[in-house]
Amino acid sequence: AHSYGFKIGECPVRNSPRRYGSSKFTTLRYQGLVDLLSLLFIHNYHLSPLHFFAKISAVFVVPSASILTYFVVRHLLAAIGVGGPYMITERPLLSISLTMFLIGINVLLTGFVCDFILHHLVRGRRVSISDPYVARVLGDADADEPARRQ
């Protein structure tokens, strides 16, 4: 509600003691954790989901690309006679790094698809979404009011 410009407040509530039975809510309950994570995602990346997916993709792609570069350089050096014989296909790290690279590319492509869908959904409403945000960043006093342009 706050991200849509509504004012948020608290209201005191009196809790009466339980009359019958025991509480069904345990100390460690995770029912709202996924909802909280989805709200944080929407609040932080609502207009740019590719930024989120690119960060996760970089965690997979950068290490795997550096490992693959090492393997290729080492294999090429062995092919021209520098160093000893080197069989790239016998290394289990090759399979792991290729898998990590493909996972990272898939995550990045998921971000592209999300960005593409969001662009087409929001294209007609771009002024009503971006103007209040820009006004709020620039410190306009009427930033809470939606932009009404002809």
Coordinates of C-alpha atoms in Angstrom, one line a residue:
A1 CA 0.0 0.0 0.0
H2 CA 2.9 2.4 0.8
S3 CA 4.4 1.8 -2.6
Y4 CA 1.1 3.0 -4.2
G5 CA 1.2 6.2 -2.3
F6 CA -1.1 5.4 0.6
K7 CA -0.3 6.6 4.1
I8 CA 0.5 3.8 6.6
G9 CA -0.2 4.0 10.3
E10 CA -0.7 1.8 13.3
C11 CA -3.7 1.4 15.5
P12 CA -3.6 -0.1 19.0
V13 CA -5.5 -3.4 19.5
R14 CA -6.5 -5.0 22.8
N15 CA -5.9 -8.8 22.8
S16 CA -8.2 -10.8 25.0
P17 CA -6.8 -13.9 26.6
R18 CA -7.5 -17.3 25.0
R19 CA -10.6 -19.0 26.5
Y20 CA -10.2 -22.6 25.1
G21 CA -7.4 -24.8 23.8
S22 CA -3.8 -23.8 22.9
S23 CA -2.4 -21.7 20.1
K24 CA -2.1 -23.2 16.7
F25 CA 0.8 -20.8 15.8
T26 CA 4.2 -22.1 16.7
T27 CA 7.3 -20.0 17.4
L28 CA 9.0 -21.1 14.2
R29 CA 6.4 -20.7 11.4
Y30 CA 7.5 -19.9 7.8
Q31 CA 4.1 -19.4 6.2
G32 CA 4.7 -15.7 5.6
L33 CA 8.3 -16.0 4.6
V34 CA 7.6 -16.6 0.9
D35 CA 5.1 -13.7 0.9
L36 CA 7.6 -11.4 2.5
L37 CA 10.3 -12.3 -0.1
S38 CA 7.8 -11.8 -3.0
L39 CA 6.8 -8.4 -1.6
L40 CA 10.5 -7.4 -1.2
F41 CA 11.1 -8.5 -4.8
I42 CA 8.2 -6.5 -6.1
H43 CA 9.1 -3.4 -4.1
N44 CA 12.7 -3.4 -5.1
Y45 CA 12.6 -4.6 -8.7
H46 CA 9.0 -3.8 -9.9
L47 CA 10.2 -1.9 -13.0
S48 CA 13.5 -3.7 -13.6
P49 CA 13.4 -7.4 -12.9
L50 CA 16.4 -7.9 -15.2
H51 CA 18.6 -6.2 -12.5
F52 CA 17.7 -8.9 -10.0
F53 CA 18.2 -11.8 -12.4
A54 CA 21.5 -10.4 -13.7
K55 CA 22.9 -10.4 -10.2
I56 CA 22.0 -14.0 -9.6
S57 CA 23.2 -14.9 -13.1
A58 CA 26.6 -13.3 -12.5
V59 CA 27.1 -15.5 -9.4
F60 CA 27.0 -18.5 -11.8
V61 CA 28.4 -17.2 -15.0
V62 CA 31.5 -15.3 -13.8
P63 CA 33.2 -18.2 -11.9
S64 CA 32.3 -20.7 -14.5
A65 CA 33.5 -18.5 -17.3
S66 CA 36.8 -18.1 -15.6
I67 CA 37.2 -21.8 -15.0
L68 CA 36.3 -22.5 -18.7
T69 CA 38.8 -19.9 -19.8
Y70 CA 41.5 -21.6 -17.7
F71 CA 40.7 -25.0 -19.3
V72 CA 40.7 -23.6 -22.8
V73 CA 44.1 -21.8 -22.3
R74 CA 45.6 -24.8 -20.7
H75 CA 44.3 -27.1 -23.5
L76 CA 45.7 -24.8 -26.2
L77 CA 49.1 -24.6 -24.4
A78 CA 49.2 -28.3 -24.3
A79 CA 48.3 -28.5 -28.0
I80 CA 51.3 -26.4 -29.0
G81 CA 53.6 -28.3 -26.7
V82 CA 54.0 -26.0 -23.7
G83 CA 53.6 -28.0 -20.5
G84 CA 52.7 -31.6 -20.3
P85 CA 49.8 -33.4 -21.9
Y86 CA 46.5 -32.2 -20.7
M87 CA 43.2 -33.9 -21.3
I88 CA 40.4 -31.4 -20.8
T89 CA 37.7 -34.1 -21.0
E90 CA 38.9 -36.0 -18.0
R91 CA 38.3 -33.2 -15.6
P92 CA 35.0 -33.3 -13.5
L93 CA 35.3 -29.6 -13.0
L94 CA 34.6 -29.1 -16.7
S95 CA 31.1 -30.6 -16.3
I96 CA 30.5 -28.6 -13.2
S97 CA 31.5 -25.3 -14.8
L98 CA 29.5 -26.0 -17.9
T99 CA 26.5 -26.7 -15.9
M100 CA 26.9 -23.6 -13.8
F101 CA 27.4 -21.5 -17.0
L102 CA 24.2 -22.9 -18.5
I103 CA 22.2 -22.3 -15.3
G104 CA 23.5 -18.7 -15.2
I105 CA 22.5 -18.2 -18.9
N106 CA 19.0 -19.6 -18.2
V107 CA 18.6 -17.3 -15.2
L108 CA 19.6 -14.3 -17.3
L109 CA 17.2 -15.3 -20.1
T110 CA 14.5 -15.6 -17.5
G111 CA 15.2 -12.0 -16.5
F112 CA 15.0 -10.9 -20.2
V113 CA 11.6 -12.6 -20.5
C114 CA 10.4 -10.9 -17.4
D115 CA 11.6 -7.6 -18.6
F116 CA 10.0 -8.1 -22.0
I117 CA 6.7 -9.0 -20.5
L118 CA 6.8 -6.1 -18.1
H119 CA 7.7 -3.7 -20.9
H120 CA 4.6 -4.8 -22.9
L121 CA 2.3 -4.7 -19.9
V122 CA 3.4 -1.3 -18.7
R123 CA 4.0 0.4 -22.0
G124 CA 0.6 2.1 -22.0
R125 CA 0.8 3.2 -18.4
R126 CA 4.4 4.4 -18.4
V127 CA 3.6 8.1 -17.6
S128 CA 1.3 7.2 -14.7
I129 CA 4.0 4.9 -13.2
S130 CA 7.2 6.8 -13.8
D131 CA 6.1 10.4 -13.2
P132 CA 5.2 10.1 -9.4
Y133 CA 8.5 8.2 -8.9
V134 CA 10.6 10.9 -10.7
A135 CA 8.7 13.6 -8.8
R136 CA 9.4 11.9 -5.5
V137 CA 13.1 11.5 -6.3
L138 CA 13.4 15.2 -7.3
G139 CA 11.6 16.2 -4.1
D140 CA 8.4 17.6 -5.6
A141 CA 5.8 18.4 -2.9
D142 CA 3.0 16.8 -4.9
A143 CA 4.8 13.5 -5.4
D144 CA 2.1 11.5 -3.6
E145 CA -0.5 12.5 -6.2
P146 CA -0.6 10.6 -9.4
A147 CA 0.4 12.5 -12.5
R148 CA -2.6 13.8 -14.5
R149 CA -1.4 14.8 -17.9
Q150 CA -3.4 15.3 -21.0

